[in-house]
């Protein structure tokens, strides 16, 4: 993989082009380690609000509690989305779903092989169930909390990712299901970190984190789609 969490915090490595971005600070493992040490000395991670987030979502809640609440929200949307798609007879394959993991994750069912697999499994619902991993509140929480812990996100980043998910579902026809919820979580966390943090992980760092935390190996350049 080009670039990764092991690269120095000031990114002048060969993985970055000689552009303005290459001269900017980069949130890598080394950078995170220094930030954690500084936070320990100062008594905790300081993450002041930079945009409108309801303070009721954050009061007296630590980062793990926030991740639990957001995971419950995402899981509910997955259940609602799959129920709505089943009731409407909507196909949830990669050809119909821009967020389907087949577009992003390596060694998954591709758009070309989907029709054959769907027929073999007896329809869209069977194929969706076969391709999608078993979804639970705990599995959603493990992904959100694992990424947030590894990349040292404050709880505001997680809340902001939930806000983006809500906007996606409210303003587009998208529905969450067992084959796309991880792609949506990854995309919203990535965007939230770039909006909220002065120094944030690059896409290559995020890809490396996903593999280390959840065993998800993205296709080269998939996070730029």
Coordinates of C-alpha atoms in Angstrom, one line a residue:
X1 CA 0.0 0.0 0.0
X2 CA 1.2 3.5 -0.8
X3 CA 1.6 5.5 2.4
X4 CA 0.5 4.3 5.7
X5 CA 0.2 4.9 9.4
X6 CA 3.9 4.2 9.9
X7 CA 5.0 7.3 7.9
X8 CA 6.2 10.4 9.8
X9 CA 3.8 13.0 11.0
X10 CA 5.1 15.7 8.6
X11 CA 4.4 14.1 5.3
X12 CA 7.2 14.6 2.9
X13 CA 7.4 10.9 2.1
X14 CA 7.4 9.4 -1.4
X15 CA 3.8 8.4 -1.0
X16 CA 2.7 12.0 -1.4
X17 CA 3.1 14.2 -4.5
X18 CA 5.2 17.3 -4.3
X19 CA 2.2 19.6 -3.8
X20 CA 0.9 21.8 -1.0
X21 CA -0.7 18.7 0.6
X22 CA 2.6 17.0 0.8
X23 CA 3.9 19.8 3.0
X24 CA 1.0 19.6 5.4
X25 CA 0.9 17.9 8.8
X26 CA -0.4 14.3 8.6
X27 CA -2.1 12.4 11.4
X28 CA 0.0 9.2 11.5
X29 CA 0.8 6.7 14.2
X30 CA 3.8 8.8 15.3
X31 CA 1.7 12.0 15.4
X32 CA -1.0 10.2 17.4
X33 CA 1.5 8.8 19.8
X34 CA 2.8 12.3 20.6
X35 CA -0.7 13.7 20.8
X36 CA -1.7 11.0 23.3
X37 CA 1.3 11.7 25.4
X38 CA 0.5 15.4 25.4
X39 CA -3.1 14.7 26.3
X40 CA -2.1 12.5 29.2
X41 CA 0.1 15.3 30.6
X42 CA -2.7 17.9 30.1
X43 CA -5.4 15.7 31.6
X44 CA -7.3 14.6 28.5
X45 CA -8.0 15.2 24.8
X46 CA -9.0 18.7 24.1
X47 CA -11.5 18.9 21.2
X48 CA -13.3 22.3 21.1
X49 CA -16.4 22.5 18.9
X50 CA -15.7 23.9 15.4
X51 CA -19.3 23.6 14.0
X52 CA -22.8 23.2 15.2
X53 CA -23.3 20.0 17.2
X54 CA -26.1 19.6 19.8
X55 CA -24.3 19.8 23.2
X56 CA -26.9 17.4 24.6
X57 CA -25.3 14.7 22.4
X58 CA -22.0 15.2 24.2
X59 CA -22.7 16.2 27.8
X60 CA -21.4 13.8 30.3
X61 CA -20.6 11.2 27.7
X62 CA -17.2 9.7 27.0
X63 CA -16.1 8.7 23.5
X64 CA -17.1 5.0 24.0
X65 CA -20.6 6.0 25.1
X66 CA -21.0 8.2 22.1
X67 CA -19.8 5.4 19.8
X68 CA -22.4 3.1 21.4
X69 CA -25.2 5.6 20.7
X70 CA -24.1 6.2 17.1
X71 CA -23.8 2.4 16.6
X72 CA -27.4 1.9 17.8
X73 CA -28.5 4.6 15.4
X74 CA -26.7 3.0 12.4
X75 CA -28.0 -0.4 13.3
X76 CA -31.6 0.9 13.4
X77 CA -31.2 2.4 10.0
X78 CA -29.9 -0.9 8.7
X79 CA -32.9 -2.7 10.0
X80 CA -35.2 -0.1 8.6
X81 CA -33.5 0.0 5.3
X82 CA -33.6 -3.7 4.7
X83 CA -37.2 -3.9 5.8
X84 CA -38.1 -1.0 3.4
X85 CA -36.2 -2.6 0.5
X86 CA -37.9 -6.0 1.1
X87 CA -41.3 -4.4 1.2
X88 CA -40.7 -2.5 -2.0
X89 CA -39.0 -5.4 -3.7
X90 CA -35.9 -3.3 -4.3
X91 CA -32.7 -5.0 -5.4
X92 CA -29.7 -4.2 -3.1
X93 CA -27.0 -5.4 -5.4
X94 CA -23.9 -3.3 -6.4
X95 CA -25.5 -2.2 -9.7
X96 CA -28.2 -0.4 -7.8
X97 CA -26.3 0.6 -4.7
X98 CA -23.5 3.2 -5.0
X99 CA -22.3 2.3 -1.5
X100 CA -22.2 -1.4 -1.9
X101 CA -19.0 -2.9 -0.6
X102 CA -18.4 -4.6 -3.9
X103 CA -17.3 -1.2 -5.3
X104 CA -14.7 -0.6 -2.6
X105 CA -13.5 -3.8 -0.8
X106 CA -11.1 -6.3 -2.4
X107 CA -12.1 -9.9 -3.0
X108 CA -15.8 -9.2 -2.8
X109 CA -18.5 -9.9 -5.4
X110 CA -18.1 -7.5 -8.4
X111 CA -20.9 -5.9 -10.4
X112 CA -20.4 -8.3 -13.3
X113 CA -20.7 -11.5 -11.2
X114 CA -23.6 -10.2 -9.1
X115 CA -26.5 -11.2 -11.5
X116 CA -25.2 -14.8 -11.7
X117 CA -24.7 -15.0 -8.0
X118 CA -28.2 -13.5 -7.4
X119 CA -29.8 -16.1 -9.6
X120 CA -27.9 -18.9 -8.0
X121 CA -29.0 -17.8 -4.6
X122 CA -32.6 -17.4 -5.5
X123 CA -33.2 -13.7 -5.7
X124 CA -32.0 -10.4 -4.4
X125 CA -32.8 -11.0 -0.7
X126 CA -30.9 -14.3 -0.7
X127 CA -27.8 -12.7 -2.4
X128 CA -27.9 -9.8 0.0
X129 CA -27.9 -12.0 3.0
X130 CA -25.2 -14.2 1.6
X131 CA -22.8 -11.3 0.8
X132 CA -23.5 -9.1 3.7
X133 CA -22.0 -10.0 7.1
X134 CA -24.2 -10.5 10.0
X135 CA -25.0 -7.1 11.4
X136 CA -25.5 -6.3 15.0
X137 CA -25.2 -3.3 17.3
X138 CA -22.0 -4.8 18.6
X139 CA -20.5 -5.2 15.1
X140 CA -21.3 -1.6 14.2
X141 CA -19.9 -0.4 17.6
X142 CA -16.7 -2.4 17.1
X143 CA -16.0 -0.7 13.7
X144 CA -16.8 2.8 14.9
X145 CA -15.0 2.5 18.2
X146 CA -12.1 0.7 16.7
X147 CA -11.4 3.3 14.0
X148 CA -12.0 6.1 16.5
X149 CA -9.6 4.7 19.0
X150 CA -6.9 3.8 16.5
X151 CA -7.0 7.2 14.8
X152 CA -7.5 9.1 18.1
X153 CA -10.8 10.7 17.2
X154 CA -12.6 12.8 19.8
X155 CA -16.3 12.1 20.3
X156 CA -17.3 15.2 18.2
X157 CA -15.9 13.5 15.1
X158 CA -18.1 10.4 15.8
X159 CA -21.2 12.6 16.3
X160 CA -20.5 14.6 13.2
X161 CA -20.3 11.3 11.2
X162 CA -23.8 10.4 12.5
X163 CA -25.0 13.8 11.3
X164 CA -23.7 13.2 7.8
X165 CA -25.3 9.7 7.8
X166 CA -28.7 11.3 8.7
X167 CA -28.3 13.8 6.0
X168 CA -27.5 11.1 3.4
X169 CA -30.6 9.1 4.3
X170 CA -32.8 12.2 4.5
X171 CA -31.7 13.9 1.3
X172 CA -31.1 10.9 -1.0
X173 CA -32.9 7.6 -1.8
X174 CA -30.1 5.7 -0.1
X175 CA -31.0 2.9 2.3
X176 CA -28.6 1.3 4.7
X177 CA -28.3 -2.5 4.6
X178 CA -25.9 -5.3 5.5
X179 CA -23.8 -4.7 2.3
X180 CA -23.3 -1.0 2.5
X181 CA -23.4 0.2 6.1
X182 CA -19.6 -0.2 6.6
X183 CA -18.9 1.9 3.5
X184 CA -21.2 4.6 4.8
X185 CA -19.6 4.6 8.2
X186 CA -16.1 4.8 6.8
X187 CA -17.1 7.6 4.4
X188 CA -18.8 9.7 7.1
X189 CA -16.0 9.2 9.6
X190 CA -13.4 10.1 7.0
X191 CA -15.3 13.3 6.0
X192 CA -15.9 14.2 9.7
X193 CA -12.3 13.9 10.6
X194 CA -11.3 16.2 7.7
X195 CA -13.8 18.8 8.6
X196 CA -13.2 18.7 12.4
X197 CA -9.5 18.1 12.8
X198 CA -6.7 20.6 12.0
X199 CA -4.4 17.6 11.5
X200 CA -6.3 14.6 10.1
X201 CA -5.4 11.2 8.6
X202 CA -4.9 11.0 4.9
X203 CA -6.9 8.4 2.9
X204 CA -4.0 6.1 2.8
X205 CA -3.8 6.2 6.6
X206 CA -7.5 5.5 6.8
X207 CA -7.1 2.5 4.5
X208 CA -4.3 1.1 6.7
X209 CA -6.4 1.6 9.8
X210 CA -9.3 -0.2 8.3
X211 CA -7.2 -3.3 7.6
X212 CA -5.6 -3.3 11.0
X213 CA -8.8 -2.7 13.0
X214 CA -11.4 -4.6 11.0
X215 CA -9.5 -6.6 8.3
X216 CA -11.1 -4.6 5.6
X217 CA -8.8 -4.2 2.6
X218 CA -10.0 -1.5 0.3
X219 CA -9.2 -1.4 -3.4
X220 CA -6.5 1.1 -4.4
X221 CA -8.0 4.5 -4.6
X222 CA -11.5 3.4 -3.5
X223 CA -11.8 6.1 -0.9
X224 CA -11.5 8.7 -3.6
X225 CA -14.7 7.5 -5.3

